[in-house]
XYZ file of C-alpha atoms in Angstrom:
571
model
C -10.696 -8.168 -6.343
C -13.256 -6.171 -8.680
C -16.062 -8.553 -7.260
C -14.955 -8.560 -3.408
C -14.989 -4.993 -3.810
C -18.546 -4.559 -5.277
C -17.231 -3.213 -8.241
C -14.528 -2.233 -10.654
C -11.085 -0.562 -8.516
C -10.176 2.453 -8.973
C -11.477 6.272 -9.022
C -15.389 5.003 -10.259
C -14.830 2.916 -6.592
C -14.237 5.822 -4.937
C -16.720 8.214 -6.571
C -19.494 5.524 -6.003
C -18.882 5.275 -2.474
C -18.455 9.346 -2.429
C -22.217 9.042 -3.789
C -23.626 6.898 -0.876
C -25.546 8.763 1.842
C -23.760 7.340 4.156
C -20.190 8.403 2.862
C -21.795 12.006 2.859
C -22.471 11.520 7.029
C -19.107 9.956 7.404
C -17.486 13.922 6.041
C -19.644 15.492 8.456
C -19.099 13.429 11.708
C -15.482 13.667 10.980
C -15.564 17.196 10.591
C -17.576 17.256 13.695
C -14.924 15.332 15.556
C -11.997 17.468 14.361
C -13.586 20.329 15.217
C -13.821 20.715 19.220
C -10.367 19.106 19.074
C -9.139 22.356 16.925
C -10.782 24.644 19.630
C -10.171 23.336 22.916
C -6.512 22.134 22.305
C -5.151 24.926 19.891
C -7.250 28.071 19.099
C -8.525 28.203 23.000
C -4.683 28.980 24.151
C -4.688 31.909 21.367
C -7.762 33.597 22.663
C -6.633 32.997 26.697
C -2.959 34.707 25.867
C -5.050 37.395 24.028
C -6.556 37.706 27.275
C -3.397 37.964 28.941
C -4.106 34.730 31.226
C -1.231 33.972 32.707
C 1.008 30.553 31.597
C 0.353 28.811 35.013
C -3.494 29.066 34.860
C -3.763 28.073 31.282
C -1.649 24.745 32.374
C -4.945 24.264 33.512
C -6.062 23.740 30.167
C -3.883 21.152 28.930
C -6.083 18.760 31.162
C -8.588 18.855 28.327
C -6.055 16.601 26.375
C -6.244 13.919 28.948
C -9.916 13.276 27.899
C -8.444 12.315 24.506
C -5.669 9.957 25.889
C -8.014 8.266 27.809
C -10.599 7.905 26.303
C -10.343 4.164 25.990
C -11.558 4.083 29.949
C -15.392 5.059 29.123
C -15.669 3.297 26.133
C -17.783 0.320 27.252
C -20.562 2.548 28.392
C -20.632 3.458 24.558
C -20.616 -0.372 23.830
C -23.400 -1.589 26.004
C -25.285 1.355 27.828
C -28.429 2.837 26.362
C -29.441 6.171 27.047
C -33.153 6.498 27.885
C -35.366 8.774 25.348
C -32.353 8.340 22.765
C -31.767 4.893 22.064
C -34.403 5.798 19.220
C -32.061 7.176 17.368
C -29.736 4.069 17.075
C -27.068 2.187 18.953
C -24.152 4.956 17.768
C -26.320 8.164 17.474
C -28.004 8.372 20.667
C -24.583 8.965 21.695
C -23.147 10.931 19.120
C -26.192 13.289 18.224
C -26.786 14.391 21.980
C -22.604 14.736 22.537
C -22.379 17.448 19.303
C -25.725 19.409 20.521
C -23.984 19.173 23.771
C -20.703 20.741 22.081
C -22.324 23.451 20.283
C -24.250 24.510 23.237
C -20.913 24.790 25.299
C -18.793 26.854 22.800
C -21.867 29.165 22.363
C -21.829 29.480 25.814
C -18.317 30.283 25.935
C -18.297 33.038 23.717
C -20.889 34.208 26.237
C -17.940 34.365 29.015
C -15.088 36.440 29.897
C -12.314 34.076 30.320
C -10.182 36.396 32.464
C -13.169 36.979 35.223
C -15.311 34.049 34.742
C -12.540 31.794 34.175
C -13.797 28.766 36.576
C -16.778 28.814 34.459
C -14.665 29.180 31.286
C -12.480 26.271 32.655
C -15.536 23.867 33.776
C -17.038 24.361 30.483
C -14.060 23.430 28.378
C -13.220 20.250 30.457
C -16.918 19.285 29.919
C -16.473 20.131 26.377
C -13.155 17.978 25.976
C -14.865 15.233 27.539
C -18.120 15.348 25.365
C -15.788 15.706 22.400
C -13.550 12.178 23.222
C -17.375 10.126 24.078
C -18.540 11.687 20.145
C -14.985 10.029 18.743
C -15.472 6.816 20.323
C -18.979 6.455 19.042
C -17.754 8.017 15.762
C -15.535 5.421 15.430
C -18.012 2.450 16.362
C -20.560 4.010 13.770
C -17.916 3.745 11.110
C -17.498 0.473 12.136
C -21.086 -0.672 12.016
C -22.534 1.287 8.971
C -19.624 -0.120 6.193
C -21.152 -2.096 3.642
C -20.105 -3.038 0.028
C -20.816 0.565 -1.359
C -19.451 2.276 1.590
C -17.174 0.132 2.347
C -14.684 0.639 5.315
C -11.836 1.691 3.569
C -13.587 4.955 2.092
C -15.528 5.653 5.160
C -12.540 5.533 7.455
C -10.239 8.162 4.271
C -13.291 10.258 4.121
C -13.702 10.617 8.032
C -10.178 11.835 7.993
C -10.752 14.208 5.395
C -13.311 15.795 7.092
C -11.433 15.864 10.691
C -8.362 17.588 8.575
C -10.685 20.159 7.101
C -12.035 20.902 10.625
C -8.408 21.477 11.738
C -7.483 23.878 9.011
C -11.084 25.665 9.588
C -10.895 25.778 13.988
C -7.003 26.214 13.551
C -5.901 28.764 10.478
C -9.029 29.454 9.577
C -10.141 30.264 13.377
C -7.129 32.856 14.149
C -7.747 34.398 10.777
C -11.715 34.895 11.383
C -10.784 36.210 15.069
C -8.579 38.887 14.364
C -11.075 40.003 11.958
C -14.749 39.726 14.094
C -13.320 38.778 17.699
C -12.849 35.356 19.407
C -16.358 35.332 21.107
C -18.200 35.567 18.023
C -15.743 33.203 16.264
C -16.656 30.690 19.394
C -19.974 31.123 18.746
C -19.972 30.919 14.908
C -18.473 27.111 15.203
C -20.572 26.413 18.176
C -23.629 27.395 15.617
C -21.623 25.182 13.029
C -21.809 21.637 15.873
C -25.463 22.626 16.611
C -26.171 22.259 12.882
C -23.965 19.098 12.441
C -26.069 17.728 15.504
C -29.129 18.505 13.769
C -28.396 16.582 10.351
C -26.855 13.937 12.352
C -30.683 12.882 13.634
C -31.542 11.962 9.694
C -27.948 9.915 9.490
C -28.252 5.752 9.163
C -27.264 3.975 12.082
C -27.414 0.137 13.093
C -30.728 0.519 15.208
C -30.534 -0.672 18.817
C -33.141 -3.388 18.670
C -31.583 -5.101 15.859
C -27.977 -5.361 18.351
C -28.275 -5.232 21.488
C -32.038 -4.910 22.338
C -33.748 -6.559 25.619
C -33.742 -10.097 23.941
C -30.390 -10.131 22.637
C -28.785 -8.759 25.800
C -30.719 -11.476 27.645
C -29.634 -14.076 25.079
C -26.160 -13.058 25.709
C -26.196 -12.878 29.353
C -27.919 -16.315 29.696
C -25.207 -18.100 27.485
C -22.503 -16.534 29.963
C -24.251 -19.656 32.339
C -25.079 -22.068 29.524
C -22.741 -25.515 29.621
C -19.562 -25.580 27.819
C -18.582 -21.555 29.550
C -16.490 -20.474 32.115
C -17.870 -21.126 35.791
C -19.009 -18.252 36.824
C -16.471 -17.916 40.004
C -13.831 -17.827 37.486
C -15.642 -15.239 35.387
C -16.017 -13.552 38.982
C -12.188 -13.244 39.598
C -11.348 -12.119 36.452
C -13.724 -9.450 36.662
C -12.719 -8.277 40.123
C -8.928 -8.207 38.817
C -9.499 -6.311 35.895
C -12.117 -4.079 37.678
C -9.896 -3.151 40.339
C -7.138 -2.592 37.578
C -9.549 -0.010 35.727
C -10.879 1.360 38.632
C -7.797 2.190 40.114
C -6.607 3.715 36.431
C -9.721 6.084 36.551
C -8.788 6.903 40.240
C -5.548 7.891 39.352
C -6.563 10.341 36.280
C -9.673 11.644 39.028
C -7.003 12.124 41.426
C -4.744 14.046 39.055
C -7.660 16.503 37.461
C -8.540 17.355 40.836
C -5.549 18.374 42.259
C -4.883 20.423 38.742
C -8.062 21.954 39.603
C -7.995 22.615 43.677
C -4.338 23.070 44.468
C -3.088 26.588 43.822
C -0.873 27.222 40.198
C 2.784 26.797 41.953
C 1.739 23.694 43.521
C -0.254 21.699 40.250
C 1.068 18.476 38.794
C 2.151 18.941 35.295
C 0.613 17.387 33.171
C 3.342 16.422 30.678
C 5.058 14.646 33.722
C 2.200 13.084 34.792
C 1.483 11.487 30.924
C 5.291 10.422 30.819
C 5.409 9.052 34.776
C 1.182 7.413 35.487
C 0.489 7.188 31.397
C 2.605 3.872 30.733
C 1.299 1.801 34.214
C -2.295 3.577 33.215
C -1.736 1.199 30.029
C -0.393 -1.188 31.732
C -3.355 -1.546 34.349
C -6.088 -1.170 31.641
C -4.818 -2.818 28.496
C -1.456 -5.254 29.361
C -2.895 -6.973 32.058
C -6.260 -6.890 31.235
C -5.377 -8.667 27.858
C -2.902 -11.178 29.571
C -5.830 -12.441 31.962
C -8.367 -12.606 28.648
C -5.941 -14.508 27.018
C -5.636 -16.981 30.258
C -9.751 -16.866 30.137
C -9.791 -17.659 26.234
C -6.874 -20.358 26.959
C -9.489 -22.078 29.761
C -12.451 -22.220 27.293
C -10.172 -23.440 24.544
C -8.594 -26.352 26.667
C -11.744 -27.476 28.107
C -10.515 -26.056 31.344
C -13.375 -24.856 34.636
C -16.306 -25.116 32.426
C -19.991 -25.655 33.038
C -21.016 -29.436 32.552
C -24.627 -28.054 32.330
C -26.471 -24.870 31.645
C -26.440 -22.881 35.644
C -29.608 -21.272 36.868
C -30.258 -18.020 35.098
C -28.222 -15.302 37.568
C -30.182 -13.011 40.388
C -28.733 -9.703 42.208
C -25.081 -9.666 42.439
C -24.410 -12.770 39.896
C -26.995 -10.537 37.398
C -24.800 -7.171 37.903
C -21.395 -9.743 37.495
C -22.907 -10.503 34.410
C -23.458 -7.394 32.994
C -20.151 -5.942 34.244
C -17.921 -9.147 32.744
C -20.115 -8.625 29.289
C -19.526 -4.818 29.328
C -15.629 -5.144 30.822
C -14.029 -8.107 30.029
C -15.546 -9.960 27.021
C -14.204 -7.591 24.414
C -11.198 -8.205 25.449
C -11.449 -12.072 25.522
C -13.328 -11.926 22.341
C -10.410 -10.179 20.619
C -7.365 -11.949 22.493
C -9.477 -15.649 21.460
C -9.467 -14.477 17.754
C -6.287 -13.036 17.404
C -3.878 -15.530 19.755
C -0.403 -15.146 19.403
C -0.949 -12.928 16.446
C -1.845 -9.886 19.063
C 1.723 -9.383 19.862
C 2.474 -8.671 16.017
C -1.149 -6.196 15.978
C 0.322 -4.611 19.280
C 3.629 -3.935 17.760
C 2.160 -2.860 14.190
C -0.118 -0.503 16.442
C 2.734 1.307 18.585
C 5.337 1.807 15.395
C 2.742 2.359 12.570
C 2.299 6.149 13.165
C 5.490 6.475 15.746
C 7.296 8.802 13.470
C 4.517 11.496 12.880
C 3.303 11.299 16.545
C 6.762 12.022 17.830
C 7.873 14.549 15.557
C 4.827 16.337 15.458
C 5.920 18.208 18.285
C 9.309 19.426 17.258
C 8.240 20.499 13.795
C 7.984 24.372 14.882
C 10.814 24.337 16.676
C 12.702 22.958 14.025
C 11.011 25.112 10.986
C 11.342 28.841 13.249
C 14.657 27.467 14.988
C 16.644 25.486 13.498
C 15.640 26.558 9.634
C 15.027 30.254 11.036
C 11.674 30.778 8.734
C 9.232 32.965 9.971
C 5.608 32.194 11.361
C 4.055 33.545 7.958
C 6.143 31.134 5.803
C 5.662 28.174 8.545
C 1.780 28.789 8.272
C 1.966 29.039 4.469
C 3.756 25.471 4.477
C 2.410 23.501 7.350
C -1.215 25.023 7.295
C -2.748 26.079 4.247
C -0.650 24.003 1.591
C 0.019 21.446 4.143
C -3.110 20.350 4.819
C -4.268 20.518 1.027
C -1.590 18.406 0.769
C -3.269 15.628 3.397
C -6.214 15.574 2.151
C -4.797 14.722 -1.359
C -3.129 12.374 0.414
C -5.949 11.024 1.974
C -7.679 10.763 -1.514
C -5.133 9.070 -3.246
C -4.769 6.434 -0.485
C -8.958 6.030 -0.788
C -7.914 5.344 -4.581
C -4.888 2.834 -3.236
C -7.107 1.087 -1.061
C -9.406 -0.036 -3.918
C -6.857 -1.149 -6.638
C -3.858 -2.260 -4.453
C -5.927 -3.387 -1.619
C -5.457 -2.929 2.211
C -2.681 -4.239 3.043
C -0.440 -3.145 0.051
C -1.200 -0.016 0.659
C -0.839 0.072 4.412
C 2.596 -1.436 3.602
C 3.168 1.235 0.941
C 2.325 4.131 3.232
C 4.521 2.624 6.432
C 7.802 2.675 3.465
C 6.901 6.317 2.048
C 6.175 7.753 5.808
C 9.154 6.234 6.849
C 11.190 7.650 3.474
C 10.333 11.167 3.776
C 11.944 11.510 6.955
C 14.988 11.632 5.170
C 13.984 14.221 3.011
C 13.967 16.352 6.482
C 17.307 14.858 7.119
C 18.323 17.124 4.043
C 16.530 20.253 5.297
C 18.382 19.922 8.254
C 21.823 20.110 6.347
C 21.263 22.429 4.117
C 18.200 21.220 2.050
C 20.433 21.181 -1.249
C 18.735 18.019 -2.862
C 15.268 19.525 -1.843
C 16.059 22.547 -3.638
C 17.718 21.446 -6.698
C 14.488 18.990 -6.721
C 12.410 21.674 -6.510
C 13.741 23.838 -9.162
C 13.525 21.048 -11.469
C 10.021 20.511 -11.463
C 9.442 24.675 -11.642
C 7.789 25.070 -7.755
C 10.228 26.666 -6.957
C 9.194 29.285 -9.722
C 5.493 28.859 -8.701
C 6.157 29.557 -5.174
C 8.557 32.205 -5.437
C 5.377 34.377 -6.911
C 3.372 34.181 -3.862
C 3.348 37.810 -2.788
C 5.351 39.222 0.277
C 6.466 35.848 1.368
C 7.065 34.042 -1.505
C 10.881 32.801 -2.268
C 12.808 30.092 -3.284
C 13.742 29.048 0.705
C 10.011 29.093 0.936
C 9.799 26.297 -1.705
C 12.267 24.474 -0.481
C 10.059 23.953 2.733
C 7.026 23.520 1.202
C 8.093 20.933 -1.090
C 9.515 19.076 1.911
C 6.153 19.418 3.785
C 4.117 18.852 0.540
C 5.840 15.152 -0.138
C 6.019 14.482 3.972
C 1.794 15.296 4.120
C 0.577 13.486 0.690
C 3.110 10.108 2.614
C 1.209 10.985 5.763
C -2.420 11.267 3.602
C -1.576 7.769 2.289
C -0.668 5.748 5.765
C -3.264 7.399 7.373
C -6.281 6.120 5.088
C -4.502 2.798 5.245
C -4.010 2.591 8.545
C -7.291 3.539 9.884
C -8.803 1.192 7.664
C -6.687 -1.535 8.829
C -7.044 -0.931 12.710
C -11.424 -0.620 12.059
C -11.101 -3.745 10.186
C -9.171 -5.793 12.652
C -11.947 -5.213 15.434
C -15.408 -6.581 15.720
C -18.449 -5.156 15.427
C -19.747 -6.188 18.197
C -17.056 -4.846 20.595
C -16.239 -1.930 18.277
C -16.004 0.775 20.525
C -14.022 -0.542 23.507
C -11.681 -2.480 20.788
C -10.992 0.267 18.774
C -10.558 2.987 21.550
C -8.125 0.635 23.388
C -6.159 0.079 20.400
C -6.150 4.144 18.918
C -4.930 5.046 22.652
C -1.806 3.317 22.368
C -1.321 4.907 19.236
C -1.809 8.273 20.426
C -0.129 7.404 23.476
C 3.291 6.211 22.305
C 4.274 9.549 20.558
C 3.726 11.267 24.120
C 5.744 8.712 25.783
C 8.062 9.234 23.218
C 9.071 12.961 23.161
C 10.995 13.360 26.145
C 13.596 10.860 24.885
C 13.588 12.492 21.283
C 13.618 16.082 22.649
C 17.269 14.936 24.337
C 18.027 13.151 21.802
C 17.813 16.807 19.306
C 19.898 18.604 22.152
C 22.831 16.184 21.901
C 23.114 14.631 18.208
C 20.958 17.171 16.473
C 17.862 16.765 13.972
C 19.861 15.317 11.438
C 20.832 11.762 13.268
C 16.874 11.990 14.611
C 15.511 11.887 11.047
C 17.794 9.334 10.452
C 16.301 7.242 13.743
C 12.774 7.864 12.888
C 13.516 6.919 8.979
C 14.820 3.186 10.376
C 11.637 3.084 13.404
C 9.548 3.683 9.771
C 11.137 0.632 8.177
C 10.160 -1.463 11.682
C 7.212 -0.485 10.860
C 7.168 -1.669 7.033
C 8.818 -4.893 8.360
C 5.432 -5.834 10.880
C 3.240 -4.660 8.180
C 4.765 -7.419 5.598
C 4.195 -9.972 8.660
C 0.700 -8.755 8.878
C 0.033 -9.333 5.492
C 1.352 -12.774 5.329
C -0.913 -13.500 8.266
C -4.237 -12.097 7.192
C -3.031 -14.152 3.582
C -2.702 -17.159 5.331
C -5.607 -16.892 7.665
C -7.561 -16.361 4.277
C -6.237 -19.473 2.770
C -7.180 -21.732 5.616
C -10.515 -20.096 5.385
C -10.803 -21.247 1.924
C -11.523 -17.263 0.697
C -9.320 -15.112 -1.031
C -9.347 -11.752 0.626
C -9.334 -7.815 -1.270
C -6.212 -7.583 0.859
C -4.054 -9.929 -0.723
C -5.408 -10.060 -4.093
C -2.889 -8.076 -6.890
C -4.496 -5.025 -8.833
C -5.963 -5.966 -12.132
């Protein structure tokens, strides 16, 4: 293991790769990407009821989260489209540098505004600002992708991304409403929007994979003349695929078009909702643009495999339409029969690893106030104190000590390790939500309940109970995280990195939506109790699929003749 991993496990892994330049980047951009996701999905509803915009406009606002859901349906433009007088800067940057500069220039510009009487403006601003926001993740991502090497390798870039995007939530979140009340939201606005332009700025010195050495003129027209070399699909087949999953995405895209301008047009009484629309067009938007899609890759990658409509010689280079197919089939449909081909069967076990892994947090997340100020009856100050300030802390340690996991356990141990301890500390909720004895006779053991008692005006031993609770639930959450995004950037290929990853994060993000309605009823009849109890046995689904995904990369690396980092024991 010490040699795959370019070095001896443990912390002196870690604080190597913390010394590489490109580790240093990887803090920044994920800061960068936590940031506008902070202030147009959380802080920007504190400073519009401030304003006293009414409920039914602001449901305006909660369109900004569809650019994050669906992000997945622009991501080949990030794989494959060069923007002129930027490509310079490299295949990832010329996308993410001008999206941040973008960013900054928007939330200056909204502290600029008076949300009450300019709110079209405000609104226009903020969509374009969500949308900027989910192209700089996708190309984020990719970068992350590309850049890992054996000193930054993946595993610490993908921790240390997250520890930056948590630190951005704590500073546009907490941090945000504690700076407003103090200096006013405009100027906070425009203090973070002075923060992106810097981040922009640096982000012109940052290494990136430049676009001549991956997809330059030659290389593109390399790849686009062995689409029509012998021994590949006939282009007519190539053709129908394309149109079906074209019409497929196209008709996804219409759908979300169709919905953000009626949100926009119609008048407040007579707007979709947004929830419902998620929970009723989300699924079949899925469906359209990553089920089917994948089912007619896999028929594609069956053909080529089985010797099935092939060329029996190299076809004239394409002209016109046939050049555009081309193009569109690279950009559309060959990441997905480039992954399906490599993964076979095995995708049903990465698909159901992808929807479970991070089920538990993704659902709950949404019921944790409600439970903390109504079930528990704490107040907001203790809530912040717990889930905030010390919660967060407690993520990022988390984070850390999963960056430390990942080098002397290895991937997959640990990704199986943080799946059992997510899944375990939903039962240490399940005590809260009878009484939290155990959690408080734990915490007076160890003397934090002591410590926390002496934290003035709020301070108590109910206090510690919770934050020991939410302490152990965010260091799990710290662990599968840096696991798990390490696992889902390794599973993808460089090539295709953008459209693979963003296809496979949306269902991950996605699933916890689709997921809350059911829970939510679920609470009203049976109670939290019996739903920590659910979510504690969904966790051990997901342990169970993470044990099958080890024994598969094992055995794919024993055929290979190689002995992976994954499955090698610790030293």
């Amino acid at each position: 293991m010490a040699e795959a991993q370019g070095g001896k496990p443990g912390w002196a892994a870690v604080l190597r790769a913390m010394g590489q330049r490109k580790t240093g980047y990887m803090a920044l951009f994920g800061f960068a990407s936590g940031l506008p996701f902070a202030l147009f999905l959380g802080t920007l509803y504190a400073w519009l009821s401030e304003a006293e915009v009414d409920l039914e406009t602001m449901g305006v606002f909660s369109l900004i989260g569809l650019s994050y859901a669906f992000q997945f349906l622009w991501s080949p433009l990030i794989d494959k489209v060069n923007i002129a007088g930027f490509s310079r800067l490299g295949r990832r940057k010329q996308w993410m540098v001008p999206a941040q500069l973008l960013l900054g220039g928007i939330l200056v510009t909204l502290s600029l505004l008076d949300p009450v009487s300019q709110l079209g403006w405000f609104s226009l601003l903020a969509g374009i600002g969500a949308f900027a926001s989910a192209t700089q993740d996708i190309a984020i991502n990719a970068w992350r992708i590309d850049v890992a090497d054996e000193k930054a390798t993946l595993d610490i870039l993908s921790t240390v991304y997250q520890m930056g995007y948590r630190l951005a939530a704590l500073v546009g979140g907490a941090f945000g409403l504690i700076i407003a009340a103090r200096i006013g939201w405009p100027e906070t606005y425009a203090l973070m929007g002075l923060i992106l332009l810097g981040i922009g700025a640096l982000g012109l010195f940052a290494p990136d994979t430049k676009v001549g050495n991956v997809d330059d003129d030659a290389a593109s027209d390399a790849q686009l003349l062995a689409l029509r070399s012998a021994g590949e699909l006939r282009p007519e087949i190539r053709a129908r695929a394309l149109a079906l999953v074209g019409v497929l995405w196209a008709g996804a895209i219409g759908v979300v078009l169709t919905f953000m301008v009626m949100s926009l047009a119609f008048p407040p009484d007579q707007r979709p909702n947004p929830t419902e629309f998620t929970l009723t067009y989300g699924p079949w938007i899925i469906v359209a643009t990553v089920v089917l899609p994948a089912l007619i890759a896999g028929w594609l990658a069956a053909q080529k495999r089985d010797g099935t409509n092939l060329l029996a010689e190299d076809a004239p280079p394409a002209t016109g339409a046939g050049f555009a197919m081309d193009h569109l089939y690279r950009a559309l449909v060959l990441p997905l029969v480039e992954f399906v081909g490599r993964m076979g069967w095995s995708l049903v076990l990465i698909l159901a690893l992808v929807l479970t892994y991070r089920i538990c947090d993704a659902i709950w997340g949404t019921f944790a106030y409600p439970f903390y100020l109504g079930e528990l009856e704490y107040t907001n100050d203790e809530v912040a104190f717990a889930s905030k300030f010390f919660g967060v802390g407690a993520i990022i340690a988390g984070l850390a000590l999963g960056g430390y996991l990942l080098t002397v356990l290895g991937r997959m141990l640990t990704l199986t390790l943080g799946a059992l301890l997510a899944a375990l500390t939903n039962l240490l909720y399940a005590d809260l939500a009878i009484g939290g004895a155990r959690m408080q006779a734990a915490s007076d053991a160890v003397g934090f309940t002591s410590a926390i008692s002496q934290v003035p005006v709020i301070g108590s031993p109910a206090l510690a109970k919770l934050t020991f609770t939410v302490m152990f639930e965010n260091l799990a959450i710290g662990i599968a995280g840096a696991a798990y995004i390490a696992w889902l950037s390794s599973i993808v290929s460089k090539q295709y990195s953008a459209v693979q990853y963003a296809l496979l994060s949306s269902l991950t993000l996605l699933v916890g939506t689709l997921g809350r309605g059911a829970l939510g009823e679920m609470i009203e009849d049976r109670g939290y109790f019996d739903v920590f109890v659910l979510t504690t046995l969904i966790g051990f689904v997901a342990v169970a699929l993470c044990l099958a995904e080890w024994y598969r990369q094992a055995r794919k690396g024993r055929a290979a003749g190689v002995v992976t980092p994954e499955v090698v024991p610790a030293e």
